[in-house]
Short mmCIF file of C-alpha atoms and ligand atoms in Angstrom, two decimals:
data_model
loop_
_atom_site.label_atom_id
_atom_site.label_comp_id
_atom_site.label_asym_id
_atom_site.label_seq_id
_atom_site.Cartn_x
_atom_site.Cartn_y
_atom_site.Cartn_z
CA MET R 1 0.17 0.09 0.05
CA ALA R 2 1.34 3.28 -0.76
CA LYS R 3 2.51 5.44 2.18
CA PRO R 4 0.57 8.59 3.25
CA LYS R 5 2.06 11.60 1.79
CA LEU R 6 3.40 14.38 4.40
CA ALA R 7 4.11 18.16 3.68
CA LEU R 8 5.95 20.60 5.76
CA TYR R 9 6.01 24.09 4.88
CA TRP R 10 7.12 27.37 6.57
CA ALA R 11 5.72 30.73 5.92
CA SER R 12 6.72 33.83 7.90
CA SER R 13 8.72 31.81 10.41
CA CYS R 14 11.89 31.70 12.45
CA GLY R 15 12.59 28.20 11.74
CA GLY R 16 12.17 27.15 15.18
CA CYS R 17 9.04 25.12 14.59
CA GLU R 18 11.06 23.00 11.63
CA ILE R 19 13.87 22.58 14.01
CA ALA R 20 11.44 21.13 16.65
CA VAL R 21 10.12 18.61 14.25
CA LEU R 22 13.84 17.31 14.04
CA ASP R 23 13.92 17.45 17.62
CA ILE R 24 11.80 14.57 17.86
CA GLN R 25 14.93 12.84 17.46
CA GLU R 26 15.44 9.34 15.83
CA LYS R 27 11.96 9.14 15.76
CA ILE R 28 12.22 11.28 12.56
CA LEU R 29 13.42 7.99 11.25
CA ASP R 30 9.93 6.52 11.82
CA VAL R 31 8.25 9.47 10.34
CA ALA R 32 10.26 9.12 7.25
CA ASN R 33 9.50 5.42 7.08
CA ALA R 34 5.66 6.04 7.83
CA PHE R 35 5.15 8.80 5.56
CA ASP R 36 6.02 9.62 1.68
CA ILE R 37 7.85 13.28 2.46
CA VAL R 38 6.26 14.92 -0.74
CA PHE R 39 7.61 18.79 0.47
CA TRP R 40 9.69 20.25 3.08
CA PRO R 41 11.94 23.24 1.81
CA VAL R 42 14.18 23.28 4.75
CA ALA R 43 14.89 19.68 4.75
CA MET R 44 14.86 18.62 1.03
CA ASP R 45 14.82 20.10 -2.53
CA PHE R 46 11.46 20.71 -3.68
CA LYS R 47 10.16 23.53 -5.68
CA TYR R 48 6.79 25.18 -5.68
CA ASP R 49 5.86 23.64 -9.37
CA ASP R 50 6.30 20.05 -7.76
CA VAL R 51 3.42 20.89 -5.26
CA ARG R 52 1.47 22.63 -8.33
CA LYS R 53 1.38 19.58 -10.34
CA MET R 54 0.08 17.28 -7.48
CA GLU R 55 -3.53 16.48 -7.61
CA ASP R 56 -6.07 18.29 -5.33
CA LYS R 57 -6.03 16.67 -1.94
CA SER R 58 -3.24 14.37 -2.71
CA ILE R 59 -1.35 15.09 0.24
CA ASP R 60 -2.72 13.18 3.53
CA LEU R 61 -1.25 15.61 6.23
CA CYS R 62 0.35 19.31 6.04
CA LEU R 63 2.06 20.80 8.80
CA PHE R 64 2.09 24.43 8.02
CA ASN R 65 4.03 26.90 10.30
CA GLY R 66 4.57 30.68 10.02
CA ALA R 67 2.47 33.41 9.84
CA ILE R 68 1.03 35.23 6.78
CA ARG R 69 2.81 38.28 5.88
CA ASN R 70 3.23 38.51 2.62
CA SER R 71 1.86 37.45 -1.00
CA GLU R 72 4.05 34.24 -0.98
CA ASN R 73 3.06 32.86 2.15
CA ALA R 74 -0.84 33.35 1.22
CA GLU R 75 0.06 31.79 -2.02
CA LEU R 76 1.70 28.90 -0.49
CA ALA R 77 -1.14 28.56 1.93
CA HIS R 78 -3.65 28.37 -0.84
CA LEU R 79 -1.88 25.86 -2.49
CA LEU R 80 -1.28 23.60 0.24
CA ARG R 81 -4.80 23.99 1.44
CA ALA R 82 -6.03 22.81 -2.25
CA LYS R 83 -3.55 19.79 -2.02
CA SER R 84 -3.87 18.53 1.37
CA LYS R 85 -6.64 16.47 3.24
CA ALA R 86 -5.73 17.44 6.64
CA LEU R 87 -3.78 20.97 6.95
CA VAL R 88 -2.41 21.75 10.41
CA ALA R 89 -1.44 24.91 11.77
CA PHE R 90 1.39 24.25 13.43
CA GLY R 91 2.90 26.46 16.10
CA SER R 92 2.12 29.66 17.28
CA CYS R 93 2.87 31.81 14.30
CA ALA R 94 0.47 29.95 12.17
CA HIS R 95 -1.81 29.44 15.43
CA GLU R 96 -2.50 33.06 16.28
CA GLY R 97 0.37 35.14 14.66
CA CYS R 98 2.95 35.03 17.53
CA ILE R 99 5.99 37.32 17.16
CA PRO R 100 5.24 38.36 13.48
CA ALA R 101 1.89 39.47 14.37
CA LEU R 102 3.18 42.02 16.98
CA ALA R 103 3.98 44.05 13.65
CA ASN R 104 0.17 44.75 13.51
CA LEU R 105 0.66 47.24 16.17
CA THR R 106 2.20 49.40 13.91
CA THR R 107 1.90 50.12 10.40
CA LYS R 108 3.68 48.69 7.17
CA ASP R 109 4.75 52.11 6.31
CA ALA R 110 6.44 52.80 9.58
CA ILE R 111 8.16 48.99 9.45
CA LEU R 112 9.76 50.04 6.01
CA LYS R 113 10.79 53.34 6.92
CA TRP R 114 12.49 52.12 9.90
CA VAL R 115 14.16 49.35 8.27
CA TYR R 116 15.28 50.86 5.09
CA LYS R 117 15.81 54.35 6.03
CA ASP R 118 15.97 55.28 9.79
CA SER R 119 17.61 52.78 11.86
CA PRO R 120 20.98 53.60 12.82
CA SER R 121 22.64 50.29 11.05
CA THR R 122 20.87 51.40 7.78
CA VAL R 123 23.13 52.86 5.21
CA SER R 124 20.86 54.67 2.93
CA LEU R 125 21.39 54.71 -0.90
CA ASN R 126 19.93 57.74 -2.68
CA GLY R 127 17.77 58.43 0.95
CA GLY R 128 16.79 54.66 1.35
CA VAL R 129 15.48 52.47 -1.25
CA TYR R 130 12.27 50.11 -0.32
CA PRO R 131 12.30 46.78 -1.68
CA GLN R 132 10.13 46.67 -5.04
CA THR R 133 7.88 44.14 -6.12
CA HIS R 134 8.95 44.23 -9.57
CA THR R 135 12.45 45.20 -10.96
CA LYS R 136 13.59 45.15 -14.53
CA MET R 137 17.03 43.74 -15.15
CA PRO R 138 18.95 42.91 -18.47
CA GLU R 139 17.79 39.47 -18.29
CA GLY R 140 13.85 40.25 -17.45
CA GLU R 141 11.89 41.10 -14.84
CA ILE R 142 12.32 39.84 -11.09
CA GLU R 143 9.38 39.74 -8.92
CA ILE R 144 9.36 39.38 -5.38
CA PRO R 145 6.53 38.97 -2.71
CA GLU R 146 4.79 41.82 -1.76
CA MET R 147 4.72 42.56 2.22
CA TRP R 148 1.16 42.99 3.64
CA GLY R 149 -0.03 45.57 6.06
CA THR R 150 -1.23 43.09 8.55
CA VAL R 151 0.43 39.84 9.73
CA LYS R 152 -2.23 37.21 9.75
CA SER R 153 -2.83 34.06 11.52
CA LEU R 154 -3.07 30.84 9.01
CA ASP R 155 -6.67 30.51 9.77
CA GLN R 156 -7.57 34.20 8.84
CA VAL R 157 -6.34 33.45 5.14
CA ILE R 158 -7.29 30.06 4.61
CA ASP R 159 -9.39 26.89 6.23
CA VAL R 160 -7.54 25.06 8.78
CA ASP R 161 -8.27 21.61 9.90
CA TYR R 162 -6.36 21.39 13.38
CA TYR R 163 -4.05 23.54 15.33
CA VAL R 164 -0.92 22.57 17.16
CA PRO R 165 0.17 25.15 19.47
CA GLY R 166 3.81 26.01 20.74
CA CYS R 167 6.40 28.51 20.10
CA PRO R 168 7.72 25.98 18.86
CA PRO R 169 5.47 22.96 19.67
CA GLN R 170 7.30 20.65 22.04
CA PRO R 171 8.84 17.79 20.25
CA PHE R 172 7.38 15.22 22.68
CA GLN R 173 3.65 16.78 21.82
CA ILE R 174 4.63 16.71 17.91
CA TRP R 175 5.21 13.06 18.31
CA ASN R 176 2.11 12.48 20.23
CA VAL R 177 0.02 13.98 17.11
CA ILE R 178 1.98 12.27 14.47
CA GLU R 179 1.69 8.94 16.52
CA TYR R 180 -2.15 9.47 16.89
CA ILE R 181 -2.23 9.88 13.25
CA LEU R 182 -0.30 6.93 12.24
CA SER R 183 -2.21 4.95 14.72
CA GLY R 184 -5.11 5.27 12.09
CA LYS R 185 -7.70 6.37 14.97
CA PRO R 186 -10.46 8.62 13.64
CA LEU R 187 -9.42 12.22 13.21
CA PRO R 188 -10.59 14.63 16.16
CA PRO R 189 -13.27 17.02 14.90
CA LYS R 190 -12.22 19.58 12.70
CA GLY R 191 -10.91 22.87 14.58
CA SER R 192 -9.73 20.75 17.49
CA VAL R 193 -6.26 22.09 19.26
CA LEU R 194 -3.91 18.94 19.09
CA GLY R 195 -0.64 18.26 21.16
CA ALA R 196 -1.86 20.44 24.06
CA ASP R 197 -3.75 19.95 27.13
CA ASP R 198 -7.02 21.19 28.22
CA LYS R 199 -5.92 23.12 31.30
CA THR R 200 -3.68 25.88 32.01
CA CYS R 201 -0.06 26.08 32.50
CA CYS R 202 -0.46 26.80 36.15
CA ASP R 203 -1.96 23.11 36.49
CA GLU R 204 1.21 21.66 35.18
CA CYS R 205 3.63 23.96 37.12
CA PRO R 206 5.24 22.57 40.17
CA ARG R 207 5.67 25.96 41.79
CA GLU R 208 3.80 26.69 45.37
CA ARG R 209 1.01 28.92 44.94
CA LYS R 210 0.04 31.25 47.82
CA GLU R 211 -2.71 34.00 48.15
CA LYS R 212 -1.38 36.44 45.45
CA LYS R 213 -1.08 39.87 46.45
CA ILE R 214 1.05 42.23 44.35
CA LYS R 215 2.64 45.64 45.13
CA LYS R 216 5.47 45.52 43.04
CA PHE R 217 6.31 43.95 39.52
CA PHE R 218 9.68 42.76 38.44
CA ARG R 219 11.10 42.32 35.37
CA PRO R 220 13.05 38.57 34.96
CA TYR R 221 16.55 40.31 35.32
CA GLU R 222 15.72 42.29 38.14
CA ILE R 223 15.40 39.79 41.11
CA LEU R 224 16.76 36.13 41.60
CA PRO R 225 13.34 34.38 42.11
CA ASP R 226 12.77 31.67 44.70
CA PRO R 227 12.82 28.62 42.72
CA ASN R 228 10.02 26.73 44.54
CA GLU R 229 7.20 29.78 44.77
CA CYS R 230 4.85 30.95 42.03
CA LEU R 231 6.60 33.42 40.08
CA LEU R 232 3.35 35.69 39.99
CA ASP R 233 3.09 35.48 43.75
CA GLN R 234 6.76 37.34 43.47
CA GLY R 235 5.92 39.90 41.24
CA ILE R 236 7.30 38.39 37.94
CA ILE R 237 4.40 38.60 35.26
CA CYS R 238 3.89 34.94 34.58
CA MET R 239 1.40 34.36 31.69
CA GLY R 240 0.52 30.78 33.27
CA PRO R 241 -2.84 31.54 34.04
CA ALA R 242 -3.85 32.70 30.64
CA THR R 243 -2.04 30.18 28.74
CA ARG R 244 -3.20 26.56 27.75
CA SER R 245 -1.32 23.62 29.37
CA GLY R 246 0.71 21.19 27.46
CA CYS R 247 4.56 21.89 27.33
CA GLY R 248 5.14 20.82 30.69
CA ALA R 249 5.48 24.15 32.20
CA LEU R 250 9.03 24.34 30.61
CA CYS R 251 9.82 27.75 31.41
CA THR R 252 8.81 28.12 34.83
CA LYS R 253 10.45 24.74 35.73
CA ALA R 254 13.86 26.87 34.56
CA ASN R 255 13.00 29.72 36.70
CA MET R 256 11.77 31.71 33.84
CA PRO R 257 7.90 32.94 33.75
CA CYS R 258 5.62 31.47 31.10
CA ARG R 259 5.31 34.09 28.41
CA GLY R 260 2.42 32.21 26.98
CA CYS R 261 3.30 30.66 23.77
CA TYR R 262 0.82 27.81 24.07
CA GLY R 263 -2.03 30.38 23.35
CA ALA R 264 -5.19 30.95 25.10
CA PRO R 265 -6.80 28.11 27.31
CA PRO R 266 -9.69 26.36 26.13
CA ASN R 267 -12.87 28.51 26.49
CA VAL R 268 -10.81 31.59 26.63
CA VAL R 269 -11.33 33.87 23.64
CA ASP R 270 -8.89 36.42 24.18
CA GLN R 271 -5.28 35.49 25.84
CA GLY R 272 -4.63 39.25 26.67
CA ALA R 273 -8.15 39.78 28.39
CA LYS R 274 -7.84 36.96 30.30
CA MET R 275 -4.32 38.11 31.59
CA VAL R 276 -6.12 41.41 32.56
CA SER R 277 -8.49 39.68 34.54
CA ALA R 278 -6.03 37.61 36.37
CA LEU R 279 -3.73 40.46 37.20
CA SER R 280 -6.53 42.64 38.36
CA SER R 281 -7.25 39.98 40.98
CA VAL R 282 -3.70 40.11 42.27
CA VAL R 283 -2.65 43.87 42.66
CA ASP R 284 -2.75 44.44 46.23
CA SER R 285 -4.49 48.04 46.42
CA GLN R 286 -7.91 49.56 46.27
CA ASP R 287 -6.63 53.25 45.95
CA PRO R 288 -6.65 54.41 42.37
CA ASN R 289 -3.32 56.26 42.55
CA GLU R 290 -1.37 53.35 43.93
CA ILE R 291 -3.12 51.03 41.29
CA ASP R 292 -1.95 53.27 38.38
CA GLU R 293 1.69 53.28 40.05
CA ILE R 294 1.81 49.25 40.31
CA LEU R 295 0.57 49.00 36.86
CA ASN R 296 2.90 51.15 35.51
CA GLN R 297 5.78 48.85 36.29
CA ILE R 298 4.64 46.37 33.68
CA ALA R 299 6.70 47.26 30.91
CA ASP R 300 4.37 47.18 27.74
CA PRO R 301 1.30 45.16 28.63
CA LEU R 302 0.15 44.78 25.31
CA GLY R 303 2.96 43.42 23.89
CA THR R 304 3.47 41.05 27.11
CA PHE R 305 0.07 39.82 27.14
CA TYR R 306 -0.55 39.52 23.40
CA ARG R 307 3.13 38.43 22.57
CA PHE R 308 2.02 35.16 20.89
CA SER R 309 -1.74 36.02 20.26
CA MET R 310 -1.99 39.67 18.28
CA ALA R 311 -3.50 38.15 15.43
CA HIS R 312 -6.33 36.43 17.02
CA SER R 313 -6.85 39.13 19.78
CA ILE R 314 -10.43 40.60 19.75
CA LEU R 315 -9.45 43.92 18.68
CA LYS R 316 -6.84 42.79 16.22
CA ARG R 317 -4.85 44.97 14.41
CA VAL R 318 -4.59 48.87 14.28
CA ASP R 319 -4.39 50.16 10.64
CA LYS R 320 -3.40 53.72 11.79
CA ILE R 321 -3.17 55.12 15.02
CA MET B 1 -27.18 63.53 10.64
CA GLY B 2 -24.91 64.29 13.66
CA PHE B 3 -22.98 61.69 15.23
CA GLU B 4 -24.93 59.70 18.07
CA PRO B 5 -22.68 57.97 20.25
CA ARG B 6 -23.30 54.15 21.04
CA ILE B 7 -22.57 53.56 24.54
CA VAL B 8 -22.63 50.16 26.31
CA ALA B 9 -23.21 50.47 29.86
CA PHE B 10 -22.58 47.65 32.21
CA LEU B 11 -24.55 48.25 35.24
CA CYS B 12 -24.16 46.13 38.78
CA ASN B 13 -27.52 44.66 39.78
CA TRP B 14 -27.49 45.64 43.42
CA CYS B 15 -26.30 49.55 42.96
CA THR B 16 -26.04 51.41 39.66
CA TYR B 17 -28.90 49.41 37.85
CA THR B 18 -31.07 50.12 40.69
CA GLY B 19 -29.94 53.65 40.34
CA ALA B 20 -30.67 54.01 36.84
CA ASP B 21 -34.27 52.49 37.66
CA LEU B 22 -34.69 55.38 40.29
CA ALA B 23 -33.65 57.95 37.54
CA GLY B 24 -36.36 56.34 35.17
CA VAL B 25 -39.19 56.61 37.84
CA SER B 26 -38.12 59.96 39.10
CA ARG B 27 -38.40 60.88 35.28
CA LEU B 28 -34.73 62.35 34.93
CA LYS B 29 -33.89 62.53 31.50
CA SER B 30 -31.03 60.53 30.46
CA PRO B 31 -29.49 60.42 27.14
CA ALA B 32 -30.78 57.68 24.58
CA ASN B 33 -27.34 56.89 23.82
CA ILE B 34 -26.90 54.27 26.60
CA ARG B 35 -27.38 50.65 25.97
CA VAL B 36 -27.82 48.93 29.36
CA ILE B 37 -26.13 45.63 30.19
CA ARG B 38 -27.45 44.17 33.95
CA THR B 39 -24.67 42.18 35.35
CA MET B 40 -24.99 40.85 38.96
CA CYS B 41 -21.61 42.61 39.84
CA SER B 42 -19.48 44.97 38.30
CA GLY B 43 -16.67 42.26 38.97
CA ARG B 44 -18.64 40.31 36.20
CA VAL B 45 -17.44 42.73 33.57
CA ASP B 46 -14.68 40.56 32.25
CA PRO B 47 -12.52 42.64 29.88
CA THR B 48 -13.48 40.47 27.04
CA PHE B 49 -16.77 42.14 27.31
CA ILE B 50 -15.30 45.53 26.98
CA MET B 51 -13.45 44.44 23.83
CA LYS B 52 -16.17 42.91 22.39
CA ALA B 53 -18.38 45.97 22.88
CA PHE B 54 -15.77 48.22 21.01
CA ASP B 55 -15.16 45.64 18.52
CA LEU B 56 -19.02 45.38 17.96
CA GLY B 57 -19.21 49.11 17.33
CA ALA B 58 -19.42 50.61 20.72
CA ASP B 59 -18.05 54.21 20.84
CA GLY B 60 -17.69 54.26 24.56
CA VAL B 61 -18.19 51.57 27.68
CA LEU B 62 -19.43 52.70 30.87
CA ILE B 63 -19.18 50.27 34.00
CA GLY B 64 -21.35 51.31 36.88
CA GLY B 65 -20.67 49.36 40.24
CA CYS B 66 -21.34 50.03 43.86
CA HIS B 67 -19.73 52.52 46.17
CA PRO B 68 -16.10 50.98 47.67
CA GLY B 69 -17.20 48.92 50.65
CA ASP B 70 -20.75 48.59 49.37
CA CYS B 71 -20.20 45.82 47.03
CA HIS B 72 -22.82 43.05 47.56
CA TYR B 73 -20.00 40.51 47.10
CA ALA B 74 -17.46 42.44 49.05
CA GLU B 75 -14.67 42.85 46.95
CA GLY B 76 -16.15 42.74 43.15
CA ASN B 77 -15.86 46.25 42.58
CA TYR B 78 -12.32 46.72 43.80
CA LYS B 79 -11.32 43.93 41.09
CA THR B 80 -13.28 46.21 38.90
CA LEU B 81 -11.36 48.98 39.81
CA ARG B 82 -8.01 47.56 39.13
CA ARG B 83 -9.30 45.97 35.96
CA ALA B 84 -10.64 49.34 34.46
CA HIS B 85 -6.83 50.77 35.05
CA LEU B 86 -5.38 48.03 33.43
CA MET B 87 -7.91 48.04 30.31
CA LYS B 88 -7.14 51.52 30.00
CA LYS B 89 -3.34 50.96 29.43
CA ILE B 90 -4.16 48.21 27.04
CA MET B 91 -6.69 50.51 25.27
CA GLN B 92 -3.85 53.17 25.14
CA ALA B 93 -1.35 50.81 23.41
CA TYR B 94 -4.07 50.04 20.85
CA GLY B 95 -4.65 53.51 20.22
CA ILE B 96 -7.95 53.81 21.50
CA ASP B 97 -8.72 56.87 23.84
CA GLU B 98 -8.78 55.66 27.42
CA LYS B 99 -11.58 58.31 27.98
CA ARG B 100 -13.72 56.09 25.99
CA LEU B 101 -14.00 53.65 28.98
CA ARG B 102 -15.45 54.90 32.18
CA LEU B 103 -15.97 53.51 35.73
CA GLU B 104 -18.30 54.96 38.22
CA TRP B 105 -19.59 54.31 41.49
CA ILE B 106 -23.51 54.84 41.38
CA SER B 107 -25.63 54.04 44.20
CA ALA B 108 -29.06 52.60 44.20
CA ALA B 109 -30.17 56.02 45.72
CA GLU B 110 -28.21 58.12 43.05
CA GLY B 111 -30.74 58.56 40.07
CA ASP B 112 -29.37 62.03 39.80
CA LYS B 113 -25.58 60.89 39.44
CA PHE B 114 -26.68 58.16 37.10
CA GLN B 115 -28.53 60.85 35.01
CA GLU B 116 -25.28 63.38 35.44
CA VAL B 117 -22.80 60.33 34.42
CA THR B 118 -24.52 59.51 31.45
CA THR B 119 -25.18 62.96 30.30
CA THR B 120 -21.46 63.94 30.41
CA PHE B 121 -20.17 60.58 29.26
CA THR B 122 -22.41 60.82 26.03
CA GLU B 123 -20.81 64.49 25.64
CA THR B 124 -17.33 63.15 25.99
CA ILE B 125 -17.98 60.65 23.38
CA ARG B 126 -19.60 62.81 21.09
CA SER B 127 -16.58 65.03 21.26
CA LEU B 128 -14.24 62.15 20.80
CA GLY B 129 -16.33 61.21 17.38
CA PRO B 130 -17.01 57.76 16.39
CA LEU B 131 -14.61 54.92 17.27
CA ASP B 132 -15.31 52.69 14.15
CA TRP B 133 -13.07 50.02 15.26
CA ARG B 134 -13.85 47.44 12.72
CA LYS B 135 -13.25 50.00 9.89
CA ARG B 136 -10.05 51.44 11.50
CA ILE B 137 -8.54 47.84 11.79
CA GLY B 138 -9.27 47.09 7.90
CA GLN B 139 -7.64 44.07 6.06
CA GLY B 140 -8.78 41.52 9.07
CA ASP B 141 -10.57 39.18 6.89
CA ARG B 142 -9.81 36.38 4.99
CA VAL B 143 -8.40 36.61 1.53
CA GLU B 144 -10.76 34.72 -0.61
CA ASN B 145 -8.63 34.32 -4.06
CA PRO B 146 -4.91 33.10 -4.09
CA VAL B 147 -2.30 35.69 -5.17
CA THR B 148 -0.48 34.56 -8.37
CA VAL B 149 2.89 35.17 -8.40
S1 SF4 X 1 6.02 29.79 16.49
FE1 SF4 X 1 8.00 30.22 17.49
S2 SF4 X 1 9.40 28.63 16.55
FE2 SF4 X 1 7.67 28.41 15.23
S3 SF4 X 1 8.10 29.79 13.70
FE3 SF4 X 1 6.78 31.05 14.94
S4 SF4 X 1 8.64 32.18 16.13
FE4 SF4 X 1 9.60 30.21 15.22
S1 SF4 X 2 1.61 31.74 37.65
FE1 SF4 X 2 3.33 30.77 36.64
S2 SF4 X 2 4.93 30.43 38.35
FE2 SF4 X 2 2.79 30.71 39.33
S3 SF4 X 2 1.68 28.77 38.92
FE3 SF4 X 2 1.01 29.53 37.29
S4 SF4 X 2 2.87 29.18 35.75
FE4 SF4 X 2 3.47 28.51 37.85
S1 SF4 X 3 5.83 27.61 29.96
FE1 SF4 X 3 4.59 29.09 28.71
S2 SF4 X 3 6.26 30.30 27.52
FE2 SF4 X 3 7.07 28.22 28.05
S3 SF4 X 3 6.97 26.65 26.72
FE3 SF4 X 3 5.49 26.67 28.15
S4 SF4 X 3 3.54 27.70 27.26
FE4 SF4 X 3 5.38 28.47 26.32
#
């Protein structure tokens, strides 16, 4: 019997998700044994045209990582959607926009201006040249993708069957997903989040929690936290209460706060709003001025609470301010 | 036609909602711009509700709760107080004027304060103009056709 066909692709991605797949270590050989890998640009030489020539729905499983921030990302998302039976938004960028989607807090113009004109490390030629989508050369016209004004999660561009959260997804969870699919068990309902659990990061965290009362917030480098006590109790912003479990509380075990990469827990629509709610309960003051003083110690609340979920936030992007 | 602000008001059952009722039976005129949603406690107003209201077209959000010390559930309104302050910071970072969110303590006996707050808040929002959040965010929608390269 022919092996099922597997494709992996990266759109606007840091490459970490791809490496996480390799981090399942020797089990990658099982993957190679079980699947016919038909497209995986980071590891093997395929061309887009190879994919274009495939029959529709001929790929059984496509793990798509990275956000959609330009026309090439979108084209490949549509192409792989057409060719795939089950398409997975793999990793936080594809799931909820992740770091790339923080760009939605500013504008395309502002980004281009900074990168190609104003940043101190930029040497401007002729006052700064922006990348052009079309350039005439003696050999013909060169075309490069067009950057979009808004960074989108994968499901804001195409239909997605499943989500695997994490920045990147933890290898043991990736293996759980692959093993599940290989087992031939019936697939879970469309839209399911796979490779994660159904509680919050706090449920997996071994730290001792007390009644939280916070008068002062610290950034992680400002104090040496007690290794056994809840970090939030110690005034370090920990996204644990607003984050889905599944990674095994990896960061808090390493004495770093959870930053929220597994996304919102089940039944939470907006991860940042959940964090606003959680923090509002623990700030230790009933005086408006003091509350402001305490809250002002949180550097960049928006970027902190939505570091991974900006594209999925209720209020989404600001086009112009 | 001039701009008529749309204001969503989350009022707690025990104080402000009853205060609004009192304003009504006392025949105090309040602006018709206020759409009241009754919650059991101002502490029930999840930040998600506030965001949803802006996203769905509200120009302003009013939260009304019991005076400090008077909360039916002891602490709910203090939570609301801290939440409103944090929400304002989030709103600012998004580029939404923090004046579009207002928190007021209005007791069951303060029909006149309800009238005053709703009137001045409506005027504040009128002077800020429409928020039109959905229009401003733009491009949030699905791209229907593949881009051909
Ligand atoms: S989810 Fe994280 S690891 Fe994966 S591509 Fe995005 S930034 Fe990189
Ligand atoms: S807030 Fe952070 S440190 Fe505290 S229990 Fe939750 S995950 Fe652990
Ligand atoms: S602890 Fe939080 S930030 Fe760290 S891997 Fe887990 S979900 Fe991600």
